[in-house]
Amino acid sequence: MTINRENQSLDTLTNDQNEIDYVREVELVIASLAEDQKAMVGHSEAGHVWKFEYGSVQVFVQLTGTTEEDTLMVWSPVLKLPAKNEGDLMRRLLEMNWSSTLESRFGIANNEVVVVASRSISDLSPSELSRAITIVATIADDNDEELQAEFGQ
């Protein structure tokens, strides 16, 4: 490795040349996680959405754009609703949100229990992006079958 020791301002060192290609980073992470290296991607005015298989779950990744105001959202459905013993299910999910979901959480979307993580892409590093996708995929895969067995209809 060669280090250029010219005196450069901080602005020069942190300019747009160091911008992260978030689309490329998402695709690299998905390529490392996806079963059979298969993933689907869609693009619209709402941004990019990817879908891939990880273990026994489907994982979705949405990137609304590449400005600091845009967001990264990762989610994976784990249980269709309605469910048996929904009160017990909700208690379990809240307890798991407290103790074992790291930066993700359980939620409800489109009549399904999902594992979700979301954040602004402002100051989002490639390692944080990778961690968000990996955590959602892993927590969903680790819990879907147990939740379905206990609470599924």
mmCIF file of C-alpha atoms in Angstrom:
data_model
loop_
_atom_site.group_PDB
_atom_site.id
_atom_site.type_symbol
_atom_site.label_atom_id
_atom_site.label_comp_id
_atom_site.label_asym_id
_atom_site.label_seq_id
_atom_site.Cartn_x
_atom_site.Cartn_y
_atom_site.Cartn_z
ATOM 1 C CA MET A 1 0.000 0.000 0.000
ATOM 2 C CA THR A 2 1.258 3.453 -0.899
ATOM 3 C CA ILE A 3 0.267 6.460 1.179
ATOM 4 C CA ASN A 4 0.127 9.847 -0.469
ATOM 5 C CA ARG A 5 1.521 12.255 2.107
ATOM 6 C CA GLU A 6 0.551 15.481 0.348
ATOM 7 C CA ASN A 7 -1.128 17.992 2.588
ATOM 8 C CA GLN A 8 -4.805 17.866 1.695
ATOM 9 C CA SER A 9 -7.761 19.417 3.416
ATOM 10 C CA LEU A 10 -10.345 17.283 5.192
ATOM 11 C CA ASP A 11 -12.934 18.421 2.622
ATOM 12 C CA THR A 12 -10.753 17.081 -0.181
ATOM 13 C CA LEU A 13 -10.334 13.742 1.569
ATOM 14 C CA THR A 14 -14.044 13.319 2.268
ATOM 15 C CA ASN A 15 -15.489 14.616 -1.003
ATOM 16 C CA ASP A 16 -17.863 12.800 -3.328
ATOM 17 C CA GLN A 17 -15.113 10.469 -4.583
ATOM 18 C CA ASN A 18 -15.708 8.489 -1.406
ATOM 19 C CA GLU A 19 -19.477 8.137 -1.909
ATOM 20 C CA ILE A 20 -20.793 4.668 -1.264
ATOM 21 C CA ASP A 21 -22.579 2.849 -4.086
ATOM 22 C CA TYR A 22 -25.448 1.528 -1.944
ATOM 23 C CA VAL A 23 -27.032 -0.474 -4.764
ATOM 24 C CA ARG A 24 -23.752 -2.299 -5.350
ATOM 25 C CA GLU A 25 -23.270 -2.867 -1.619
ATOM 26 C CA VAL A 26 -26.783 -4.339 -1.232
ATOM 27 C CA GLU A 27 -26.153 -6.654 -4.156
ATOM 28 C CA LEU A 28 -22.816 -7.802 -2.712
ATOM 29 C CA VAL A 29 -24.445 -8.661 0.615
ATOM 30 C CA ILE A 30 -27.333 -10.460 -1.054
ATOM 31 C CA ALA A 31 -24.908 -12.425 -3.232
ATOM 32 C CA SER A 32 -23.159 -13.645 -0.088
ATOM 33 C CA LEU A 33 -26.421 -14.684 1.640
ATOM 34 C CA ALA A 34 -28.861 -15.774 -1.071
ATOM 35 C CA GLU A 35 -29.647 -19.462 -1.463
ATOM 36 C CA ASP A 36 -28.417 -20.704 -4.860
ATOM 37 C CA GLN A 37 -27.145 -17.158 -5.527
ATOM 38 C CA LYS A 38 -30.617 -16.190 -6.804
ATOM 39 C CA ALA A 39 -32.273 -12.868 -6.123
ATOM 40 C CA MET A 40 -34.956 -10.773 -7.770
ATOM 41 C CA VAL A 41 -34.716 -7.008 -8.094
ATOM 42 C CA GLY A 42 -37.270 -4.391 -9.046
ATOM 43 C CA HIS A 43 -36.795 -0.700 -9.685
ATOM 44 C CA SER A 44 -39.389 2.083 -9.728
ATOM 45 C CA GLU A 45 -39.794 5.679 -8.655
ATOM 46 C CA ALA A 46 -39.943 4.322 -5.084
ATOM 47 C CA GLY A 47 -36.383 2.988 -5.415
ATOM 48 C CA HIS A 48 -34.942 -0.514 -5.596
ATOM 49 C CA VAL A 49 -36.432 -3.628 -3.994
ATOM 50 C CA TRP A 50 -34.623 -6.959 -3.818
ATOM 51 C CA LYS A 51 -36.037 -10.330 -2.756
ATOM 52 C CA PHE A 52 -33.978 -13.396 -1.921
ATOM 53 C CA GLU A 53 -34.239 -16.694 -0.057
ATOM 54 C CA TYR A 54 -32.275 -17.273 3.128
ATOM 55 C CA GLY A 55 -32.822 -20.632 4.798
ATOM 56 C CA SER A 56 -36.582 -21.046 5.150
ATOM 57 C CA VAL A 57 -37.502 -17.357 4.723
ATOM 58 C CA GLN A 58 -37.826 -14.716 2.025
ATOM 59 C CA VAL A 59 -35.964 -11.479 2.706
ATOM 60 C CA PHE A 60 -36.811 -8.125 1.130
ATOM 61 C CA VAL A 61 -34.470 -5.137 0.930
ATOM 62 C CA GLN A 62 -35.715 -1.700 -0.125
ATOM 63 C CA LEU A 63 -33.485 1.249 -0.886
ATOM 64 C CA THR A 64 -35.598 4.346 -1.593
ATOM 65 C CA GLY A 65 -32.697 6.219 -3.205
ATOM 66 C CA THR A 66 -29.152 7.364 -2.581
ATOM 67 C CA THR A 67 -29.527 10.760 -0.911
ATOM 68 C CA GLU A 68 -29.138 11.333 2.811
ATOM 69 C CA GLU A 69 -32.938 11.620 3.111
ATOM 70 C CA ASP A 70 -33.496 8.134 1.661
ATOM 71 C CA THR A 71 -33.919 4.963 3.684
ATOM 72 C CA LEU A 72 -32.872 1.355 3.815
ATOM 73 C CA MET A 73 -35.540 -1.086 4.957
ATOM 74 C CA VAL A 74 -35.031 -4.827 5.341
ATOM 75 C CA TRP A 75 -37.889 -7.167 6.268
ATOM 76 C CA SER A 76 -38.786 -10.824 6.289
ATOM 77 C CA PRO A 77 -42.233 -12.341 6.934
ATOM 78 C CA VAL A 78 -42.225 -15.110 9.559
ATOM 79 C CA LEU A 79 -45.913 -15.801 10.357
ATOM 80 C CA LYS A 80 -49.244 -15.131 8.650
ATOM 81 C CA LEU A 81 -52.027 -13.584 10.731
ATOM 82 C CA PRO A 82 -54.485 -14.291 12.230
ATOM 83 C CA ALA A 83 -52.650 -16.671 14.554
ATOM 84 C CA LYS A 84 -53.554 -18.953 17.446
ATOM 85 C CA ASN A 85 -53.219 -17.396 20.901
ATOM 86 C CA GLU A 86 -52.464 -13.931 19.553
ATOM 87 C CA GLY A 87 -52.126 -12.479 23.051
ATOM 88 C CA ASP A 88 -49.379 -14.978 23.864
ATOM 89 C CA LEU A 89 -47.790 -14.352 20.464
ATOM 90 C CA MET A 90 -47.688 -10.586 21.010
ATOM 91 C CA ARG A 91 -46.155 -11.042 24.451
ATOM 92 C CA ARG A 92 -43.499 -13.369 23.009
ATOM 93 C CA LEU A 93 -42.673 -10.913 20.218
ATOM 94 C CA LEU A 94 -42.369 -8.002 22.661
ATOM 95 C CA GLU A 95 -40.090 -10.050 24.912
ATOM 96 C CA MET A 96 -37.975 -11.034 21.911
ATOM 97 C CA ASN A 97 -37.826 -7.375 20.799
ATOM 98 C CA TRP A 98 -36.347 -6.568 24.192
ATOM 99 C CA SER A 99 -33.869 -9.399 24.423
ATOM 100 C CA SER A 100 -32.840 -10.880 21.091
ATOM 101 C CA THR A 101 -33.426 -8.811 17.976
ATOM 102 C CA LEU A 102 -30.360 -6.540 18.064
ATOM 103 C CA GLU A 103 -30.978 -3.627 15.650
ATOM 104 C CA SER A 104 -34.066 -5.285 14.158
ATOM 105 C CA ARG A 105 -37.519 -5.813 15.646
ATOM 106 C CA PHE A 106 -40.677 -7.820 15.152
ATOM 107 C CA GLY A 107 -43.632 -5.956 13.695
ATOM 108 C CA ILE A 108 -46.825 -6.480 11.739
ATOM 109 C CA ALA A 109 -47.214 -5.585 8.063
ATOM 110 C CA ASN A 110 -49.797 -6.750 5.542
ATOM 111 C CA ASN A 111 -51.319 -9.227 8.016
ATOM 112 C CA GLU A 112 -47.982 -10.912 8.684
ATOM 113 C CA VAL A 113 -45.499 -10.891 11.542
ATOM 114 C CA VAL A 114 -42.213 -9.646 10.100
ATOM 115 C CA VAL A 115 -38.678 -9.060 11.277
ATOM 116 C CA VAL A 116 -37.695 -5.554 10.187
ATOM 117 C CA ALA A 117 -34.804 -3.109 10.352
ATOM 118 C CA SER A 118 -34.853 0.374 8.869
ATOM 119 C CA ARG A 119 -32.792 3.506 8.967
ATOM 120 C CA SER A 120 -31.785 6.571 7.009
ATOM 121 C CA ILE A 121 -28.843 6.032 4.683
ATOM 122 C CA SER A 122 -27.255 9.196 6.006
ATOM 123 C CA ASP A 123 -23.805 8.097 7.253
ATOM 124 C CA LEU A 124 -24.670 4.429 6.585
ATOM 125 C CA SER A 125 -21.469 2.443 6.175
ATOM 126 C CA PRO A 126 -21.191 -0.725 4.070
ATOM 127 C CA SER A 127 -20.683 -2.754 7.258
ATOM 128 C CA GLU A 128 -23.883 -1.324 8.821
ATOM 129 C CA LEU A 129 -25.803 -2.087 5.639
ATOM 130 C CA SER A 130 -24.466 -5.650 5.643
ATOM 131 C CA ARG A 131 -25.260 -6.057 9.327
ATOM 132 C CA ALA A 132 -28.882 -4.903 8.876
ATOM 133 C CA ILE A 133 -29.529 -7.380 6.059
ATOM 134 C CA THR A 134 -27.740 -10.224 7.848
ATOM 135 C CA ILE A 135 -29.501 -9.637 11.184
ATOM 136 C CA VAL A 136 -32.987 -9.598 9.640
ATOM 137 C CA ALA A 137 -32.298 -12.707 7.554
ATOM 138 C CA THR A 138 -30.782 -14.622 10.464
ATOM 139 C CA ILE A 139 -33.386 -13.692 13.099
ATOM 140 C CA ALA A 140 -36.238 -14.466 10.698
ATOM 141 C CA ASP A 141 -34.733 -17.819 9.727
ATOM 142 C CA ASP A 142 -33.973 -18.712 13.339
ATOM 143 C CA ASN A 143 -37.551 -18.005 14.508
ATOM 144 C CA ASP A 144 -40.042 -18.592 11.683
ATOM 145 C CA GLU A 145 -40.505 -22.340 12.077
ATOM 146 C CA GLU A 146 -40.888 -22.199 15.853
ATOM 147 C CA LEU A 147 -43.406 -19.335 15.644
ATOM 148 C CA GLN A 148 -45.359 -21.114 12.898
ATOM 149 C CA ALA A 149 -45.421 -24.375 14.866
ATOM 150 C CA GLU A 150 -46.657 -22.703 18.047
ATOM 151 C CA PHE A 151 -48.927 -19.945 16.708
ATOM 152 C CA GLY A 152 -49.706 -20.797 13.064
ATOM 153 C CA GLN A 153 -53.213 -21.798 12.030
#
